[in-house]
GROMACS .gro file of C-alpha atoms in nm:
model
  232
    1MET     CA    1  -7.186   9.666  -9.056
    2HIS     CA    2  -7.573   9.829  -8.965
    3LYS     CA    3  -7.715  10.037  -9.255
    4GLY     CA    4  -7.850  10.340  -9.132
    5PRO     CA    5  -7.779  10.693  -9.070
    6LEU     CA    6  -7.475  10.852  -9.238
    7CYS     CA    7  -7.383  10.896  -8.871
    8MET     CA    8  -7.335  10.541  -8.777
    9GLY     CA    9  -7.014  10.377  -8.744
   10ILE     CA   10  -6.780  10.691  -8.765
   11VAL     CA   11  -6.819  10.813  -8.421
   12ARG     CA   12  -6.474  10.659  -8.289
   13HIS     CA   13  -6.165  10.767  -8.341
   14SER     CA   14  -6.098  10.479  -8.601
   15ALA     CA   15  -6.182  10.488  -8.931
   16SER     CA   16  -6.444  10.227  -8.903
   17LEU     CA   17  -6.587  10.025  -8.609
   18GLN     CA   18  -6.488   9.672  -8.651
   19ILE     CA   19  -6.714   9.444  -8.426
   20ARG     CA   20  -6.503   9.117  -8.382
   21THR     CA   21  -6.674   8.948  -8.056
   22ILE     CA   22  -7.067   8.855  -7.966
   23ALA     CA   23  -6.955   9.041  -7.655
   24ASP     CA   24  -6.900   9.339  -7.877
   25GLN     CA   25  -7.197   9.329  -8.115
   26LEU     CA   26  -7.405   9.253  -7.753
   27TYR     CA   27  -7.240   9.558  -7.622
   28TYR     CA   28  -7.347   9.795  -7.878
   29LEU     CA   29  -7.711   9.594  -7.904
   30ILE     CA   30  -7.825   9.695  -7.605
   31ARG     CA   31  -7.647  10.007  -7.536
   32LYS     CA   32  -7.844  10.128  -7.849
   33ARG     CA   33  -8.167   9.949  -7.667
   34ILE     CA   34  -8.092  10.162  -7.339
   35LEU     CA   35  -8.028  10.477  -7.555
   36GLN     CA   36  -8.329  10.461  -7.751
   37GLY     CA   37  -8.535  10.371  -7.481
   38GLU     CA   38  -8.679  10.038  -7.547
   39LEU     CA   39  -8.513   9.901  -7.227
   40ALA     CA   40  -8.659  10.163  -7.003
   41GLU     CA   41  -8.468  10.315  -6.655
   42GLY     CA   42  -8.528  10.139  -6.360
   43GLU     CA   43  -8.614   9.827  -6.596
   44PRO     CA   44  -8.418   9.466  -6.544
   45ILE     CA   45  -8.221   9.351  -6.796
   46ARG     CA   46  -8.369   9.004  -6.837
   47GLN     CA   47  -8.034   8.799  -6.963
   48ASP     CA   48  -8.228   8.481  -6.996
   49THR     CA   49  -8.482   8.652  -7.250
   50ILE     CA   50  -8.217   8.828  -7.463
   51ALA     CA   51  -7.986   8.473  -7.471
   52ALA     CA   52  -8.293   8.289  -7.565
   53GLU     CA   53  -8.352   8.546  -7.820
   54LEU     CA   54  -8.039   8.610  -7.988
   55GLY     CA   55  -7.937   8.228  -7.942
   56ILE     CA   56  -7.638   8.291  -7.749
   57SER     CA   57  -7.537   8.137  -7.401
   58LYS     CA   58  -7.524   8.446  -7.114
   59ILE     CA   59  -7.119   8.427  -7.072
   60PRO     CA   60  -7.070   8.705  -7.355
   61LEU     CA   61  -7.351   8.876  -7.236
   62ARG     CA   62  -7.247   8.942  -6.853
   63GLU     CA   63  -6.896   9.072  -7.048
   64ALA     CA   64  -7.124   9.341  -7.224
   65LEU     CA   65  -7.309   9.477  -6.964
   66ALA     CA   66  -7.007   9.430  -6.714
   67ARG     CA   67  -6.861   9.688  -6.984
   68LEU     CA   68  -7.224   9.887  -7.000
   69GLU     CA   69  -7.172   9.908  -6.583
   70GLN     CA   70  -6.860  10.072  -6.663
   71ASP     CA   71  -7.018  10.329  -6.880
   72GLY     CA   72  -7.284  10.427  -6.639
   73LEU     CA   73  -7.583  10.271  -6.836
   74VAL     CA   74  -7.678   9.954  -6.658
   75ARG     CA   75  -7.597   9.873  -6.230
   76SER     CA   76  -7.536   9.558  -6.102
   77HIS     CA   77  -7.733   9.397  -5.809
   78VAL     CA   78  -7.596   9.122  -5.598
   79ASN     CA   79  -7.862   8.793  -5.654
   80ARG     CA   80  -8.046   9.048  -5.865
   81GLY     CA   81  -7.846   9.059  -6.168
   82PHE     CA   82  -7.837   9.434  -6.374
   83THR     CA   83  -8.113   9.700  -6.397
   84VAL     CA   84  -8.097  10.009  -6.650
   85ASN     CA   85  -7.956  10.283  -6.437
   86THR     CA   86  -8.170  10.547  -6.344
   87LEU     CA   87  -8.129  10.922  -6.455
   88SER     CA   88  -8.076  11.166  -6.147
   89ALA     CA   89  -8.012  11.510  -6.109
   90GLU     CA   90  -7.668  11.411  -5.916
   91GLU     CA   91  -7.539  11.218  -6.200
   92ALA     CA   92  -7.609  11.500  -6.482
   93ASP     CA   93  -7.451  11.722  -6.266
   94GLU     CA   94  -7.143  11.525  -6.250
   95VAL     CA   95  -7.159  11.426  -6.642
   96PHE     CA   96  -7.223  11.747  -6.737
   97ALA     CA   97  -6.991  11.920  -6.512
   98LEU     CA   98  -6.707  11.695  -6.656
   99ARG     CA   99  -6.843  11.798  -6.994
  100LEU     CA  100  -6.788  12.150  -6.932
  101GLN     CA  101  -6.438  12.105  -6.841
  102LEU     CA  102  -6.333  11.907  -7.122
  103GLU     CA  103  -6.529  11.932  -7.436
  104PRO     CA  104  -6.529  12.285  -7.544
  105THR     CA  105  -6.144  12.347  -7.513
  106ALA     CA  106  -6.081  11.989  -7.676
  107THR     CA  107  -6.329  12.143  -7.973
  108VAL     CA  108  -6.094  12.428  -8.004
  109ALA     CA  109  -5.784  12.181  -8.039
  110GLY     CA  110  -5.981  11.998  -8.299
  111SER     CA  111  -6.073  12.340  -8.469
  112ARG     CA  112  -5.723  12.444  -8.502
  113HIS     CA  113  -5.626  12.098  -8.696
  114ALA     CA  114  -5.914  12.042  -8.859
  115THR     CA  115  -5.868  11.991  -9.252
  116ALA     CA  116  -6.060  12.048  -9.527
  117ALA     CA  117  -6.136  11.700  -9.506
  118ASP     CA  118  -6.213  11.729  -9.134
  119HIS     CA  119  -6.472  12.021  -9.262
  120ALA     CA  120  -6.613  11.839  -9.498
  121HIS     CA  121  -6.671  11.539  -9.233
  122ALA     CA  122  -6.831  11.748  -8.995
  123ARG     CA  123  -7.075  11.930  -9.200
  124ALA     CA  124  -7.214  11.571  -9.313
  125MET     CA  125  -7.228  11.494  -8.945
  126LEU     CA  126  -7.469  11.829  -8.867
  127ALA     CA  127  -7.672  11.727  -9.179
  128ALA     CA  128  -7.713  11.403  -9.038
  129VAL     CA  129  -7.829  11.539  -8.723
  130GLY     CA  130  -8.072  11.755  -8.879
  131ASN     CA  131  -8.239  11.439  -9.095
  132ALA     CA  132  -8.273  11.218  -8.819
  133CYS     CA  133  -8.445  11.540  -8.627
  134MET     CA  134  -8.665  11.587  -8.900
  135GLN     CA  135  -8.735  11.257  -8.966
  136GLY     CA  136  -8.821  11.127  -8.591
  137ASP     CA  137  -8.515  10.849  -8.607
  138GLY     CA  138  -8.460  10.695  -8.287
  139ASP     CA  139  -8.052  10.703  -8.386
  140TRP     CA  140  -8.084  11.079  -8.334
  141GLY     CA  141  -7.863  11.015  -8.033
  142GLU     CA  142  -7.630  10.836  -8.227
  143CYS     CA  143  -7.558  11.152  -8.456
  144ASN     CA  144  -7.560  11.387  -8.256
  145ARG     CA  145  -7.263  11.212  -8.053
  146ALA     CA  146  -7.076  11.201  -8.376
  147PHE     CA  147  -7.122  11.574  -8.498
  148HIS     CA  148  -6.974  11.691  -8.143
  149MET     CA  149  -6.711  11.365  -8.160
  150SER     CA  150  -6.605  11.519  -8.531
  151LEU     CA  151  -6.515  11.819  -8.389
  152ILE     CA  152  -6.304  11.684  -8.163
  153ARG     CA  153  -6.133  11.449  -8.298
  154PRO     CA  154  -5.900  11.613  -8.571
  155GLY     CA  155  -5.714  11.753  -8.231
  156ALA     CA  156  -5.749  11.486  -7.990
  157GLY     CA  157  -5.519  11.237  -7.844
  158THR     CA  158  -5.696  10.857  -7.827
  159LEU     CA  159  -5.710  10.954  -7.445
  160THR     CA  160  -5.899  11.220  -7.467
  161TYR     CA  161  -6.093  11.137  -7.730
  162THR     CA  162  -6.207  10.816  -7.551
  163MET     CA  163  -6.304  11.005  -7.230
  164ILE     CA  164  -6.474  11.292  -7.406
  165GLU     CA  165  -6.695  10.982  -7.590
  166ARG     CA  166  -6.719  10.802  -7.323
  167LEU     CA  167  -6.914  11.096  -7.106
  168ASN     CA  168  -7.121  11.146  -7.440
  169VAL     CA  169  -7.244  10.816  -7.419
  170ILE     CA  170  -7.386  10.873  -7.036
  171ALA     CA  171  -7.482  11.210  -7.144
  172ASP     CA  172  -7.723  11.094  -7.442
  173ARG     CA  173  -8.029  10.954  -7.233
  174TYR     CA  174  -7.960  11.291  -7.043
  175VAL     CA  175  -7.996  11.535  -7.345
  176ARG     CA  176  -8.308  11.295  -7.523
  177PHE     CA  177  -8.471  11.362  -7.198
  178HIS     CA  178  -8.368  11.768  -7.299
  179LEU     CA  179  -8.516  11.737  -7.614
  180GLY     CA  180  -8.835  11.620  -7.555
  181PRO     CA  181  -9.032  11.906  -7.548
  182MET     CA  182  -9.132  12.050  -7.850
  183GLY     CA  183  -8.874  12.338  -8.042
  184ARG     CA  184  -8.562  12.191  -7.860
  185PRO     CA  185  -8.396  11.986  -8.109
  186GLU     CA  186  -8.443  12.229  -8.360
  187GLN     CA  187  -8.353  12.491  -8.110
  188ALA     CA  188  -7.992  12.229  -8.032
  189ASN     CA  189  -7.948  12.225  -8.429
  190ILE     CA  190  -7.928  12.644  -8.453
  191GLN     CA  191  -7.673  12.571  -8.192
  192HIS     CA  192  -7.490  12.329  -8.321
  193GLY     CA  193  -7.467  12.516  -8.688
  194LYS     CA  194  -7.330  12.855  -8.527
  195ILE     CA  195  -7.073  12.607  -8.354
  196LEU     CA  196  -6.967  12.460  -8.646
  197ALA     CA  197  -6.962  12.775  -8.834
  198ALA     CA  198  -6.698  12.906  -8.543
  199TRP     CA  199  -6.528  12.578  -8.573
  200ILE     CA  200  -6.432  12.616  -8.982
  201ASP     CA  201  -6.360  13.018  -8.928
  202ARG     CA  202  -6.131  12.909  -8.613
  203ASP     CA  203  -6.269  13.184  -8.427
  204GLU     CA  204  -6.175  13.034  -8.104
  205LYS     CA  205  -6.310  13.289  -7.886
  206THR     CA  206  -6.622  13.220  -8.065
  207LEU     CA  207  -6.623  12.887  -8.054
  208LEU     CA  208  -6.513  12.883  -7.676
  209LYS     CA  209  -6.817  13.053  -7.560
  210LEU     CA  210  -7.050  12.869  -7.768
  211SER     CA  211  -6.943  12.511  -7.713
  212ARG     CA  212  -6.948  12.619  -7.351
  213ASN     CA  213  -7.303  12.757  -7.339
  214HIS     CA  214  -7.466  12.490  -7.520
  215ILE     CA  215  -7.362  12.261  -7.248
  216ARG     CA  216  -7.435  12.474  -7.002
  217ASP     CA  217  -7.817  12.526  -7.127
  218THR     CA  218  -7.864  12.165  -7.136
  219HIS     CA  219  -7.737  12.131  -6.762
  220GLU     CA  220  -7.960  12.377  -6.651
  221ASP     CA  221  -8.271  12.269  -6.776
  222LEU     CA  222  -8.206  11.967  -6.681
  223ARG     CA  223  -8.107  12.077  -6.320
  224LYS     CA  224  -8.474  12.189  -6.310
  225GLU     CA  225  -8.657  11.896  -6.457
  226LEU     CA  226  -8.468  11.602  -6.316
  227PRO     CA  227  -8.570  11.499  -5.937
  228ARG     CA  228  -8.305  11.462  -5.678
  229ALA     CA  229  -8.243  11.225  -5.414
  230GLY     CA  230  -8.437  11.283  -5.114
  231SER     CA  231  -8.664  11.509  -5.300
  232LYS     CA  232  -9.048  11.419  -5.326
   0.00000   0.00000   0.00000
């Protein structure tokens, strides 16, 4: 398993993430490069270059890219291969509207069912976000996602968890874009701390309000910052 921040490898519902196939490894490798900006939006995925770099055939690479297309991170083009999907206000609207519908209530359900061990785990995830932020760690987005999912995990079924996790993967690039200006990561972590406190206290009314505002604030900023189709 990759050695990285505390949050790495514990984003999913299972106790540990087992990567068994080359296609699985490629999926996570390319996803990480996209989310961290190593592969920029609109950039073509050069399959020959990646296959040569890693010493693999293009068959598992195509399988990984097909999965990434389902996640909304890449787009296929007839006779042109794959490119990194472009950030858009329209996609942000859809992703954050869905998060707003699903995530706050799932976070409240997680609070209801959380044990002392879940509380400790969520605190550790929040600490990992803060450490990654202070160190300028490229895995900050992974830690941020792990924190949010740690609040949902105790009360979510597999389908709910998987759907929200997938939305958070798509939202990751938008969150990074939003947090670019100075001070925003610190502001986000202050909100995280308040959300965690309400989650641990099982203060459902406050938790629901804070969770909704956290998603809405990011979305509202993105609506001002991202160009819309047809705009100059």
